[in-house]
Tab-separated table of C-alpha atoms in Angstrom:
chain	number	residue	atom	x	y	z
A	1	UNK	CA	-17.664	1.694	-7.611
A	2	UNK	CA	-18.329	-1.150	-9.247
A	3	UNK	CA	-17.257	-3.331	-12.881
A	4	UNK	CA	-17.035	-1.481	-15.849
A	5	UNK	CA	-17.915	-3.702	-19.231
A	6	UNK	CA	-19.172	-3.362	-23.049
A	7	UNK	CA	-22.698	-2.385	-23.058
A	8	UNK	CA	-22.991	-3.606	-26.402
A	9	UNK	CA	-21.809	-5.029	-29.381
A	10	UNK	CA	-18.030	-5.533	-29.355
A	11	UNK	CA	-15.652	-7.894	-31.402
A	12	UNK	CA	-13.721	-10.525	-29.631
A	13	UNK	CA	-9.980	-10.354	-32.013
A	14	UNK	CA	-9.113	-7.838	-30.269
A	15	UNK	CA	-9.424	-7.573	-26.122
A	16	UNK	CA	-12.613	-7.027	-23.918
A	17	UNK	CA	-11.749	-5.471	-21.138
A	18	UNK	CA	-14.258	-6.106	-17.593
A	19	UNK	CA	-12.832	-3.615	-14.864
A	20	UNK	CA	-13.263	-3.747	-11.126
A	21	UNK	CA	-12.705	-0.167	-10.608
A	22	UNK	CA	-12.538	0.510	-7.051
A	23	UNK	CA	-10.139	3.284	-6.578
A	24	UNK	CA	-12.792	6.478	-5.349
A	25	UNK	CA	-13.477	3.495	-2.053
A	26	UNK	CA	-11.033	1.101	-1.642
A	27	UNK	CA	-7.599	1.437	-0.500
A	28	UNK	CA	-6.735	-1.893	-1.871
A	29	UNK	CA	-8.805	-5.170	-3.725
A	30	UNK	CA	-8.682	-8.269	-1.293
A	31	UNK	CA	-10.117	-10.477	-4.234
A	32	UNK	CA	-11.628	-10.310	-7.555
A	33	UNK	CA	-14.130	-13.583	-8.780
A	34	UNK	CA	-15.673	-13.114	-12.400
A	35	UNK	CA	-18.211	-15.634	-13.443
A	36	UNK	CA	-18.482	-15.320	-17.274
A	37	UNK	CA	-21.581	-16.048	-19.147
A	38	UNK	CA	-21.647	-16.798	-22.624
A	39	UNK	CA	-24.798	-17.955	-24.484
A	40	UNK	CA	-26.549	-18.086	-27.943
A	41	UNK	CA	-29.915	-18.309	-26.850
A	42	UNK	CA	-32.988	-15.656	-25.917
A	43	UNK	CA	-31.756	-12.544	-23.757
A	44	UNK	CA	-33.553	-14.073	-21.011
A	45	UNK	CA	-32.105	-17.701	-20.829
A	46	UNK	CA	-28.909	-16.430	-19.295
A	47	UNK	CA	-27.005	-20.211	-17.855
A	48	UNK	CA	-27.677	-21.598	-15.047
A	49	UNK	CA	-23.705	-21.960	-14.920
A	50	UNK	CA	-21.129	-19.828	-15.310
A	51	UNK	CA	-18.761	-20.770	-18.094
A	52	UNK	CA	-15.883	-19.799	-16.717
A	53	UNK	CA	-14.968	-18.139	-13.535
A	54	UNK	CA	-11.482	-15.900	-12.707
A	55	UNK	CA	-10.371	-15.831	-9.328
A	56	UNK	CA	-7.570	-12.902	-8.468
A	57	UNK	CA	-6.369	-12.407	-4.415
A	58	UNK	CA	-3.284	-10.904	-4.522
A	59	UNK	CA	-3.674	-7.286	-5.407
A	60	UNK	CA	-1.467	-3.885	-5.245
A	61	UNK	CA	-4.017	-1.609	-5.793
A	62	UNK	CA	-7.799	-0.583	-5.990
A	63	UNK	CA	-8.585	-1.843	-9.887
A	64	UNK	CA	-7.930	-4.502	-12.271
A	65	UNK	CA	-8.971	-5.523	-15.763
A	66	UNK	CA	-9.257	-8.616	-17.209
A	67	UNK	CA	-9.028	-9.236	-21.048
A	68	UNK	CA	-11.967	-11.897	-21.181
A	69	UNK	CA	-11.918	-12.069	-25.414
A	70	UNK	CA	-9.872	-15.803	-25.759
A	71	UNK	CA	-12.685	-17.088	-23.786
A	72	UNK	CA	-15.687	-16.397	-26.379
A	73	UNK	CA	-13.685	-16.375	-29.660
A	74	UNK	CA	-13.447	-20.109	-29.558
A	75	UNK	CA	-17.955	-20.097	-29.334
A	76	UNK	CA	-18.475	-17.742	-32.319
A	77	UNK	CA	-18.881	-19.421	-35.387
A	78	UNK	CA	-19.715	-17.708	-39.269
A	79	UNK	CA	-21.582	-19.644	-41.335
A	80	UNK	CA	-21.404	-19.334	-45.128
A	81	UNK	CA	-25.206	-18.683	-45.444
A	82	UNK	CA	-28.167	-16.526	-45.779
A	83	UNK	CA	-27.049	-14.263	-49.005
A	84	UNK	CA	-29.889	-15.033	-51.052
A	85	UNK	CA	-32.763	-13.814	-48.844
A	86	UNK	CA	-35.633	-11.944	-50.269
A	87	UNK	CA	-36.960	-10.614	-47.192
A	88	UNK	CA	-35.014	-8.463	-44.070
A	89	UNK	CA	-33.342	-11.157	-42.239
A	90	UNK	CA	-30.688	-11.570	-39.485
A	91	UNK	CA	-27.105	-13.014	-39.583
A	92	UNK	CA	-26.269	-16.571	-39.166
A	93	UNK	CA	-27.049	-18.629	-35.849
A	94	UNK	CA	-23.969	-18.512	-33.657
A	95	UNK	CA	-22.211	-15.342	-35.389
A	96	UNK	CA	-23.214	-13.271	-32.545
A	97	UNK	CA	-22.928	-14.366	-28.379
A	98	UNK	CA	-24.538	-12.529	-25.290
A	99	UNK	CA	-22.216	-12.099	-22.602
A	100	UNK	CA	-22.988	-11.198	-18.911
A	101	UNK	CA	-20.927	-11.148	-16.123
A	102	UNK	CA	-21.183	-11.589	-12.050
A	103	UNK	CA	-18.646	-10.341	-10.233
A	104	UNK	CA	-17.737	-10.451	-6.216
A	105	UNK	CA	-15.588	-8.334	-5.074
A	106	UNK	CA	-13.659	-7.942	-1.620
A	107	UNK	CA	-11.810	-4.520	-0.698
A	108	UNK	CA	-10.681	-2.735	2.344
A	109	UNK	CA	-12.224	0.745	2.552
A	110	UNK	CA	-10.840	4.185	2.985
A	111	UNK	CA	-11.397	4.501	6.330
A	112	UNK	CA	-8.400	5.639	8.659
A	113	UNK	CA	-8.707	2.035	10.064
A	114	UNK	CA	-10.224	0.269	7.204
A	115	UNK	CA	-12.843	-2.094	7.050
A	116	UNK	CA	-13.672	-5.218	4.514
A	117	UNK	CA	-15.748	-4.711	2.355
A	118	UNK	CA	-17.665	-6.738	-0.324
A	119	UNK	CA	-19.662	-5.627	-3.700
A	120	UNK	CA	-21.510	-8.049	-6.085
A	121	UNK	CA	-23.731	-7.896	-9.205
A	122	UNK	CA	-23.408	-8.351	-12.632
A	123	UNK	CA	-22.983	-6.234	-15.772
A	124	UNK	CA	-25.163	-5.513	-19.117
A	125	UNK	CA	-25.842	-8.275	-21.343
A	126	UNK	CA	-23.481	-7.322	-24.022
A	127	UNK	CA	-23.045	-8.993	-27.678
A	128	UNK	CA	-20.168	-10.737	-28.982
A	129	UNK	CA	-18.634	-10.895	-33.053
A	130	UNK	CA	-16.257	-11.984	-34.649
A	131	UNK	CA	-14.879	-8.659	-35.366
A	132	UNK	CA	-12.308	-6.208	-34.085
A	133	UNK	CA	-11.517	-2.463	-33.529
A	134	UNK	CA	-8.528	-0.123	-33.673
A	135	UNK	CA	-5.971	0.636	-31.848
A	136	UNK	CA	-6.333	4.409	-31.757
A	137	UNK	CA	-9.869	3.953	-30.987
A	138	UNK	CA	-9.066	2.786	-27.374
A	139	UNK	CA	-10.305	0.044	-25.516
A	140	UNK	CA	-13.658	-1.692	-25.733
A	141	UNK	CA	-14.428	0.199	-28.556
A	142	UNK	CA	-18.419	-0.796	-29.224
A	143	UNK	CA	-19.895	-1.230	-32.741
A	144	UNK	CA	-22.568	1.639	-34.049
A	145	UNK	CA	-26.107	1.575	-35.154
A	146	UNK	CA	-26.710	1.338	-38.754
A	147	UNK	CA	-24.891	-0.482	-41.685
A	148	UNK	CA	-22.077	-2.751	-40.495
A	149	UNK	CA	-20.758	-3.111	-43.992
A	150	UNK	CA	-17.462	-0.933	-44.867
A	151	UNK	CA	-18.815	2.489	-45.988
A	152	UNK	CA	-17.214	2.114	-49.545
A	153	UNK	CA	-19.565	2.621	-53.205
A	154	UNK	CA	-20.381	-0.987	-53.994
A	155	UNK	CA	-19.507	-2.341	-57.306
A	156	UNK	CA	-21.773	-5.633	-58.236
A	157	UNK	CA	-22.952	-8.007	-61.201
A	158	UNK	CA	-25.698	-7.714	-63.029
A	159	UNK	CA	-27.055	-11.169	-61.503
A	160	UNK	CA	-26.423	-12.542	-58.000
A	161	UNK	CA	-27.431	-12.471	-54.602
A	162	UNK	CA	-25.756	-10.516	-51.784
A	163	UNK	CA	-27.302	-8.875	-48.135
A	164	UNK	CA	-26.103	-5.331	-46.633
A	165	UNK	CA	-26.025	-5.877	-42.399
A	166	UNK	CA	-27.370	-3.443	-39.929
A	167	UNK	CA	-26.956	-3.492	-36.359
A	168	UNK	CA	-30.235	-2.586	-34.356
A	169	UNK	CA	-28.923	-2.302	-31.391
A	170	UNK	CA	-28.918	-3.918	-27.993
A	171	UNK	CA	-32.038	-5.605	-27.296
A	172	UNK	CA	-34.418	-3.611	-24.677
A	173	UNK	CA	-37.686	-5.361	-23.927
A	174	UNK	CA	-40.430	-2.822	-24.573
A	175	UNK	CA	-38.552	-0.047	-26.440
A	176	UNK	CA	-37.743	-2.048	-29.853
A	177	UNK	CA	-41.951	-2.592	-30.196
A	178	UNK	CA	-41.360	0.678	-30.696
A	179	UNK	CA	-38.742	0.239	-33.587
A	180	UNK	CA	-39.475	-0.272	-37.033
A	181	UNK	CA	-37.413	0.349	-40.213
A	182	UNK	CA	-37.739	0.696	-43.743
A	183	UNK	CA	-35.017	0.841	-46.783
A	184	UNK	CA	-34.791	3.240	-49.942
A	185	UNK	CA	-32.666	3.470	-52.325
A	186	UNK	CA	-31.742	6.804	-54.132
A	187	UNK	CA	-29.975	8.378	-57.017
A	188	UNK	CA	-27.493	11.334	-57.198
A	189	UNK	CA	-30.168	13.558	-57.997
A	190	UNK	CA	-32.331	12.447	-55.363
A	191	UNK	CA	-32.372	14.088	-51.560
A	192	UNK	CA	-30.800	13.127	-48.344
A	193	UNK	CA	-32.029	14.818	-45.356
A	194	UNK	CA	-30.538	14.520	-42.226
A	195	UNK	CA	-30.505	17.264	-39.710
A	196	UNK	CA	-29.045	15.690	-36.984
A	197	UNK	CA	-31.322	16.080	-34.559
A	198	UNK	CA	-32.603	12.202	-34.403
A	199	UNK	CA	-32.656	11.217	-30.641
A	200	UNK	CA	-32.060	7.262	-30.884
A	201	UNK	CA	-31.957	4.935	-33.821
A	202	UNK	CA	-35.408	4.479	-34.046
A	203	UNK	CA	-35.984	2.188	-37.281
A	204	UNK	CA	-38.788	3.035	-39.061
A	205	UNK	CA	-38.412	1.996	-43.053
A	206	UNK	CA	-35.558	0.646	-45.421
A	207	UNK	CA	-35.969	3.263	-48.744
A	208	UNK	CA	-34.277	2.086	-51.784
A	209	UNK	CA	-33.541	4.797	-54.220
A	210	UNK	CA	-32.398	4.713	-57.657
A	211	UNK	CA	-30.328	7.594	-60.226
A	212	UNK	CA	-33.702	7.724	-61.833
A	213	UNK	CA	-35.517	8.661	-59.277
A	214	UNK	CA	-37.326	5.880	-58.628
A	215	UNK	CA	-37.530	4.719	-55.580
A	216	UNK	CA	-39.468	2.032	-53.180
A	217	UNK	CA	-39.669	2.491	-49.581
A	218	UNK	CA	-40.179	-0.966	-47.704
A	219	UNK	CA	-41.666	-1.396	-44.410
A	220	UNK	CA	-39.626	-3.345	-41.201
A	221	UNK	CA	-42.682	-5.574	-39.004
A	222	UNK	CA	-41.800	-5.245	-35.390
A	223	UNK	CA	-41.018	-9.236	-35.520
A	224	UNK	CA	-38.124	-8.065	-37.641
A	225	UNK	CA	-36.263	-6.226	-35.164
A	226	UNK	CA	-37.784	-7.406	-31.921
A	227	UNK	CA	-36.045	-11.055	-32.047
A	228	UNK	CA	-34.102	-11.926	-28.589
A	229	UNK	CA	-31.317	-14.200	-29.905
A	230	UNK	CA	-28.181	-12.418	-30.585
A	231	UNK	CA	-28.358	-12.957	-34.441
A	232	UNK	CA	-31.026	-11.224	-34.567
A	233	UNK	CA	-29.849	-8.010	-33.205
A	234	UNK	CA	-28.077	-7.872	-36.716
A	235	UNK	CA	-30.665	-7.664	-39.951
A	236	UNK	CA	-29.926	-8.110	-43.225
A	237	UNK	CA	-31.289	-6.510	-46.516
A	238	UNK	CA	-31.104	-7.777	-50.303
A	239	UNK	CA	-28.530	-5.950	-52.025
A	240	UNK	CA	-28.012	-7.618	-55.000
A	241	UNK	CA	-29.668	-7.405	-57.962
A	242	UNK	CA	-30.885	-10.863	-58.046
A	243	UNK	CA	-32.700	-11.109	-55.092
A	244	UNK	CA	-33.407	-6.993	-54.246
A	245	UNK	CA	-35.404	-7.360	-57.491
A	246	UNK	CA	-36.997	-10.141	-55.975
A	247	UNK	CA	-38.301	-8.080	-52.813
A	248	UNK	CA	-39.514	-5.731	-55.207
A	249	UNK	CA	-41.768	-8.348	-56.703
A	250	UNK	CA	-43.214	-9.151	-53.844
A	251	UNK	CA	-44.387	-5.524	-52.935
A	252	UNK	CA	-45.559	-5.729	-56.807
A	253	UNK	CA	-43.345	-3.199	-57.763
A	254	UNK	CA	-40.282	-3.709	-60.618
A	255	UNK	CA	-36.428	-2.971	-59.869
A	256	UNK	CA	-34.767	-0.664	-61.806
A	257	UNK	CA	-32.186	1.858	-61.886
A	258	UNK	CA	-29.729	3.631	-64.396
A	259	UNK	CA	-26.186	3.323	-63.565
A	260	UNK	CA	-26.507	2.886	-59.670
A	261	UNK	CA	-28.754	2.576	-56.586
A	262	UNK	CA	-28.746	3.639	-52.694
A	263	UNK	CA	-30.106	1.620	-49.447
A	264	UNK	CA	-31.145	4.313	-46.734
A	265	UNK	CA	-32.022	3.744	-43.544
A	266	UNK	CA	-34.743	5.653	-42.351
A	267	UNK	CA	-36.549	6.299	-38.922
A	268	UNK	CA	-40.482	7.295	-37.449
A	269	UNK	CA	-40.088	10.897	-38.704
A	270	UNK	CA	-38.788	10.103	-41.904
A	271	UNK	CA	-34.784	11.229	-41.382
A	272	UNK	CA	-31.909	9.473	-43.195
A	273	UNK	CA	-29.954	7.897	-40.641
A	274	UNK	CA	-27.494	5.867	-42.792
A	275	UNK	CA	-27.273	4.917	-46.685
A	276	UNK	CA	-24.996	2.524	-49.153
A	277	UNK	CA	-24.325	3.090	-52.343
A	278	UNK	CA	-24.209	0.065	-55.289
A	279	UNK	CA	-23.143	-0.005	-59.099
A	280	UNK	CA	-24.686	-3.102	-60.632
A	281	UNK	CA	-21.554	-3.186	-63.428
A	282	UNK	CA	-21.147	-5.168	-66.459
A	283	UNK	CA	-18.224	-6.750	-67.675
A	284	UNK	CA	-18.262	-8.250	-71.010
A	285	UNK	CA	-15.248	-10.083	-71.459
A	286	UNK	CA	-13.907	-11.341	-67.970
A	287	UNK	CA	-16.061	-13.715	-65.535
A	288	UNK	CA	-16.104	-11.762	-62.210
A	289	UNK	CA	-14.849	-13.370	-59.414
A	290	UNK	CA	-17.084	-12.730	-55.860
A	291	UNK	CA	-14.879	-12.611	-52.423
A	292	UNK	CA	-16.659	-12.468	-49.157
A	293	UNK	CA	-14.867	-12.279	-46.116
A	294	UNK	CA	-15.519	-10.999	-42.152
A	295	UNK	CA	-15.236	-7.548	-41.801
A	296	UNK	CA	-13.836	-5.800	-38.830
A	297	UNK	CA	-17.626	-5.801	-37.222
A	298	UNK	CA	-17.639	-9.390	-37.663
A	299	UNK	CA	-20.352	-10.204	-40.849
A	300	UNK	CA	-19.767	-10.962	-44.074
A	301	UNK	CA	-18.447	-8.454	-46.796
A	302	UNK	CA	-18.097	-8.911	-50.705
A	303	UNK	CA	-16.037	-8.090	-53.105
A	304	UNK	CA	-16.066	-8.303	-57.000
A	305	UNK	CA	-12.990	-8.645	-58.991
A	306	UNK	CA	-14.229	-7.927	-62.237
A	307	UNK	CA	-11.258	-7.591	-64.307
A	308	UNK	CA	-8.212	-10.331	-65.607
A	309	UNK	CA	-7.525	-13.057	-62.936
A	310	UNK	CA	-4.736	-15.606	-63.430
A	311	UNK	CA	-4.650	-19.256	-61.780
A	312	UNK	CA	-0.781	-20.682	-60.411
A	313	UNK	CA	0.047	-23.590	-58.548
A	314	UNK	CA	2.662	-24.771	-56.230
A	315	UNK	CA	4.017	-28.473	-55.273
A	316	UNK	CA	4.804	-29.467	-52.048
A	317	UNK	CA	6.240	-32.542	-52.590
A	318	UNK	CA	9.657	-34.814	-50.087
A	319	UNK	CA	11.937	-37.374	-51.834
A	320	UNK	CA	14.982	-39.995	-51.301
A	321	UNK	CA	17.920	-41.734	-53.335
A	322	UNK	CA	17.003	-45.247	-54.011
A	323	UNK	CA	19.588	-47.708	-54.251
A	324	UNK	CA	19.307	-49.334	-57.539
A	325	UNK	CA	20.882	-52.534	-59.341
A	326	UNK	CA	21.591	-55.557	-58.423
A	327	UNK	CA	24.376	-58.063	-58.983
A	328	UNK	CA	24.210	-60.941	-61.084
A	329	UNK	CA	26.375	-63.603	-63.356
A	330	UNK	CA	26.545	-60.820	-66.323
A	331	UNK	CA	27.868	-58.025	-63.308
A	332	UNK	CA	25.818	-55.144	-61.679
A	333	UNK	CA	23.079	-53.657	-64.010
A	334	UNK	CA	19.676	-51.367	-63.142
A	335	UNK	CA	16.933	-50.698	-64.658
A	336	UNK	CA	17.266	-46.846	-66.283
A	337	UNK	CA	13.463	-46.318	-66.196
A	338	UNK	CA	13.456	-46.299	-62.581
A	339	UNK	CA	14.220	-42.999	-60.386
A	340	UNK	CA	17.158	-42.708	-58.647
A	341	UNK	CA	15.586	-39.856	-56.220
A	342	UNK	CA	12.047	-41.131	-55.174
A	343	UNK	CA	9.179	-38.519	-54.696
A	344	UNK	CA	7.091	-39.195	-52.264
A	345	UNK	CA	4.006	-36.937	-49.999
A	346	UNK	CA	3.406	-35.019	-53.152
A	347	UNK	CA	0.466	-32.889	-53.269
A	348	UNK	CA	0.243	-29.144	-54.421
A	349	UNK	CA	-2.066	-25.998	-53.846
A	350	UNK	CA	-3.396	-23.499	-56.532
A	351	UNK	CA	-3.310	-19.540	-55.977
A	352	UNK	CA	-5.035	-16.899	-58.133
A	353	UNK	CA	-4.029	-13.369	-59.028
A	354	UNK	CA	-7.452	-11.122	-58.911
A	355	UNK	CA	-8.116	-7.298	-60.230
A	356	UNK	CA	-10.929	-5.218	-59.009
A	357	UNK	CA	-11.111	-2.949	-61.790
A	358	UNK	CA	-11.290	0.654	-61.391
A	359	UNK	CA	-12.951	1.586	-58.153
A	360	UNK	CA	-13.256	5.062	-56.265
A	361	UNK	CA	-11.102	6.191	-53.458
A	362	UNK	CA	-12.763	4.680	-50.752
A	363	UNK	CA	-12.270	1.241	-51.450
A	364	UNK	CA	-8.560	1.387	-49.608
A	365	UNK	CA	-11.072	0.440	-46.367
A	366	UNK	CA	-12.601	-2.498	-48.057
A	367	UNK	CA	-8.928	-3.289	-49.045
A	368	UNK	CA	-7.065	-2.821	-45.437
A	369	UNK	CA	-10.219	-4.860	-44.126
A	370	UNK	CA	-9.898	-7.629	-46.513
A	371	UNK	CA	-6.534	-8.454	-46.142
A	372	UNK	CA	-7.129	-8.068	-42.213
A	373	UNK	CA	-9.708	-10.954	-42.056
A	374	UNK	CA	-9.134	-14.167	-41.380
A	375	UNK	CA	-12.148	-16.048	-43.401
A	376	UNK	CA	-12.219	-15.635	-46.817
A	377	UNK	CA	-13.995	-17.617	-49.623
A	378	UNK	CA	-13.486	-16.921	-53.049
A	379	UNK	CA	-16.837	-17.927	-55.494
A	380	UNK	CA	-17.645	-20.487	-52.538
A	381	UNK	CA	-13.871	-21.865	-51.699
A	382	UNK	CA	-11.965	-20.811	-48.539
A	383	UNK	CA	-8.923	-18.810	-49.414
A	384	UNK	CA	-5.932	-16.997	-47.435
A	385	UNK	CA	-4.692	-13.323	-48.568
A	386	UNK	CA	-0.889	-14.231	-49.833
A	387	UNK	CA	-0.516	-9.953	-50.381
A	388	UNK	CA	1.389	-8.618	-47.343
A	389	UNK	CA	1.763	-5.471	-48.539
A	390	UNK	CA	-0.549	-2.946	-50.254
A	391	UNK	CA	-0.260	0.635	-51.981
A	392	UNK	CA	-3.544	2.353	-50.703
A	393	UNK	CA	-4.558	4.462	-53.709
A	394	UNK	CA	-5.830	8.151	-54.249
A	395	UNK	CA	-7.094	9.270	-57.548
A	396	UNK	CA	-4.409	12.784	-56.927
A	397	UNK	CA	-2.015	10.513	-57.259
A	398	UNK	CA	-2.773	7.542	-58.853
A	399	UNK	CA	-5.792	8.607	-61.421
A	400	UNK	CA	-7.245	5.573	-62.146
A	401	UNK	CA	-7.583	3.223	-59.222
A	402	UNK	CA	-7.409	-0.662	-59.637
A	403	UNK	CA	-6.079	-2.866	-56.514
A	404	UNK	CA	-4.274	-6.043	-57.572
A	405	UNK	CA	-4.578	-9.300	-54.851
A	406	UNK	CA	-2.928	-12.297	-54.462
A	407	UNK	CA	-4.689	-15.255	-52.924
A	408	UNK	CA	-4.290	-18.955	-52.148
A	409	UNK	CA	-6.750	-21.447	-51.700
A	410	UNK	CA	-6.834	-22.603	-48.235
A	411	UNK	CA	-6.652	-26.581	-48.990
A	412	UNK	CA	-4.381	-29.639	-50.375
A	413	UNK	CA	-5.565	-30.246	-54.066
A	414	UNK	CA	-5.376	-33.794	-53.090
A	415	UNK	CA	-7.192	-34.734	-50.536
A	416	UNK	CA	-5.270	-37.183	-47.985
């Protein structure tokens, strides 16, 4: 007896599904009222309010679900910010919503005669993103611990400043002062250890590990991962070079690596929980281009396209047939200069061809994902995926694998 809801985070594109699931007492629901609350504050400053309430009384059986996802997409905003941190930080304010929800619920028992009945309470806080799940993954399908960025080798500049996302988890007052993390990165011929056997995602170091060897292990303060606002249930850690050499600085240590680099996650008895891979890559001839969009867990994800890119625009543009001439003592003449079909509204939008260059076989996630996502900005400018349609690659196949995208800026040239 009782509602059934997310217990934590869940993305709000696709449906979020609060149950009143009745059937092992009721014979039948009388009436259903859901008071939703949705706030971007501390845990504990749940509204006065609801903001909105659904009211069901006509029923034909013992439970119900309501999709309640249309009612927080329109809160959750995603700022373009907070990629060139030096330090583990959180996601931008209002990228992430708590959720809670009373319900009251009236039912006739199973009795042989039966009797009314009513059940109230509310459900776990849960978080809200701007992300979304799959279909064969079944309803309310609930984002893991760990890295929230696609699990695909990273290809990067030499220069620039990025962030890798982790969610902590849901916030529970007196077991995160237990949490603590710290990130290392590692090479291929350094170890990862993981047996398994790690009982909760208990955060205890971020190790950064290099193809050298070398390797810096940086400690997570309990204000890091104890923060009550939704945000800050997701961290971020530098993962470019520009500012991950920058965090190194500041433990006095100095960033370097061969050909690549891994961020690990690590916990209090020194297991691997989860790990990235990057490849700071040069490119000597073309200027990469850097695409970040929302990824299915709702943060931001980046892409380089370091390879040939070409520019095209298109005209948008109305017209009419003027009349022309006029009559006078020497007959009807017009001037010839003048247009006989008038444009008028004319204005006109650019679009740009991109290459990744060669990347490995896993990239046809960070491919399906991009062209799933619905904010895009391309070196800073909002953009819209024109490719419908994509080949996913596999080196058995295909050898060498290099994904092609078309994209359109998302605004008039001329602004009117």
């Amino acid at each position: 007896m009782g509602v059934i809801a997310p217990s934590t985070l869940v993305g709000a594109r696709s449906p979020i599904y609060i149950t009143a699931s009745y059937s092992s007492v009721a014979t039948t629901l009388t009436s259903v009222e859901l008071e939703i609350f949705i706030w971007n504050d501390a845990i504990g400053s749940k509204p006065a309010s609801a903001t909105y309430t659904l009211f069901r009384d006509k029923f034909s059986g013992s439970d119900v679900s309501f999709d309640i996802s249309e009612f927080i997409k329109e809160y959750i905003e995603n700022a373009y910010s907070g990629f060139d941190v030096t330090d583990i930080s959180n996601v931008p304010d209002k990228s992430v919503w708590y959720v809670e929800v009373d319900f009251d619920v009236d039912y006739l028992d199973t009795q042989s005669t039966p009797v009314a009945q009513n059940d109230t309470g509310s459900t776990d806080t849960f978080e809200v993103s701007n992300g979304y799940h799959l279909y064969e993954e079944g309803a309310n399908k609930e984002v893991s611990q760990g890295f929230v960025s696609i699990d695909a080798e990273k290809y990067i500049p030499l220069t620039g400043d990025d962030v890798v996302p982790v969610y902590i988890g849901k916030y529970q007052e007196g077991l995160d002062l237990y949490w603590g993390f710290k990130a290392r990165v590692i090479a291929d011929s350094g170890t990862f250890e993981d047996d398994g056997s790690c009982g909760n995602f208990g955060l205890q170091e971020v190790r950064v590990i290099a193809d050298n060897d070398y390797n810096v292990d940086f400690a997570v303060t309990e204000a890091q991962i104890t923060g009550t606002q939704p945000e800050q249930r997701i961290i971020t850690i530098p993962s470019g070079v520009t500012n991950l050499s920058a965090w190194y600085t500041s433990e006095g240590e100095a960033f370097n690596y061969t050909e690549y680099f891994d961020i690990i996650l690590r916990d209090k008895d020194g297991y691997d929980l989860d790990s990235r891979r990057f490849y700071p890559t040069c490119e000597p001839k073309y200027t990469p281009l850097h695409l970040r969009f929302i990824n299915r867990n709702g943060v931001w994800e980046s892409v380089h396209f370091f390879k040939s890119s070409q520019e095209q625009m298109q005209t948008r543009t109305s017209e009419y047939q003027r009349a022309l001439g006029s009559s006078s003592s020497a007959g009807f003449t017009y001037d010839t200069t003048l247009e006989q079909y008038k444009r008028y509204n004319t204005n006109y939008r650019n679009s740009i061809t991109c290459n990744t260059g060669f990347v490995g076989e896993d990239y046809s996630e960070v491919m399906s994902q991009l062209l799933a996502s619905e904010r895009l900005l391309l070196d800073g400018k909002p953009v819209n995926v024109v490719t419908n349609s994509l080949q996913l690659q596999k080196h058995i196949n295909d050898n060498t694998i290099n994904y092609t995208i078309d994209f359109q800026y998302a605004y008039d040239t001329i602004y009117e």
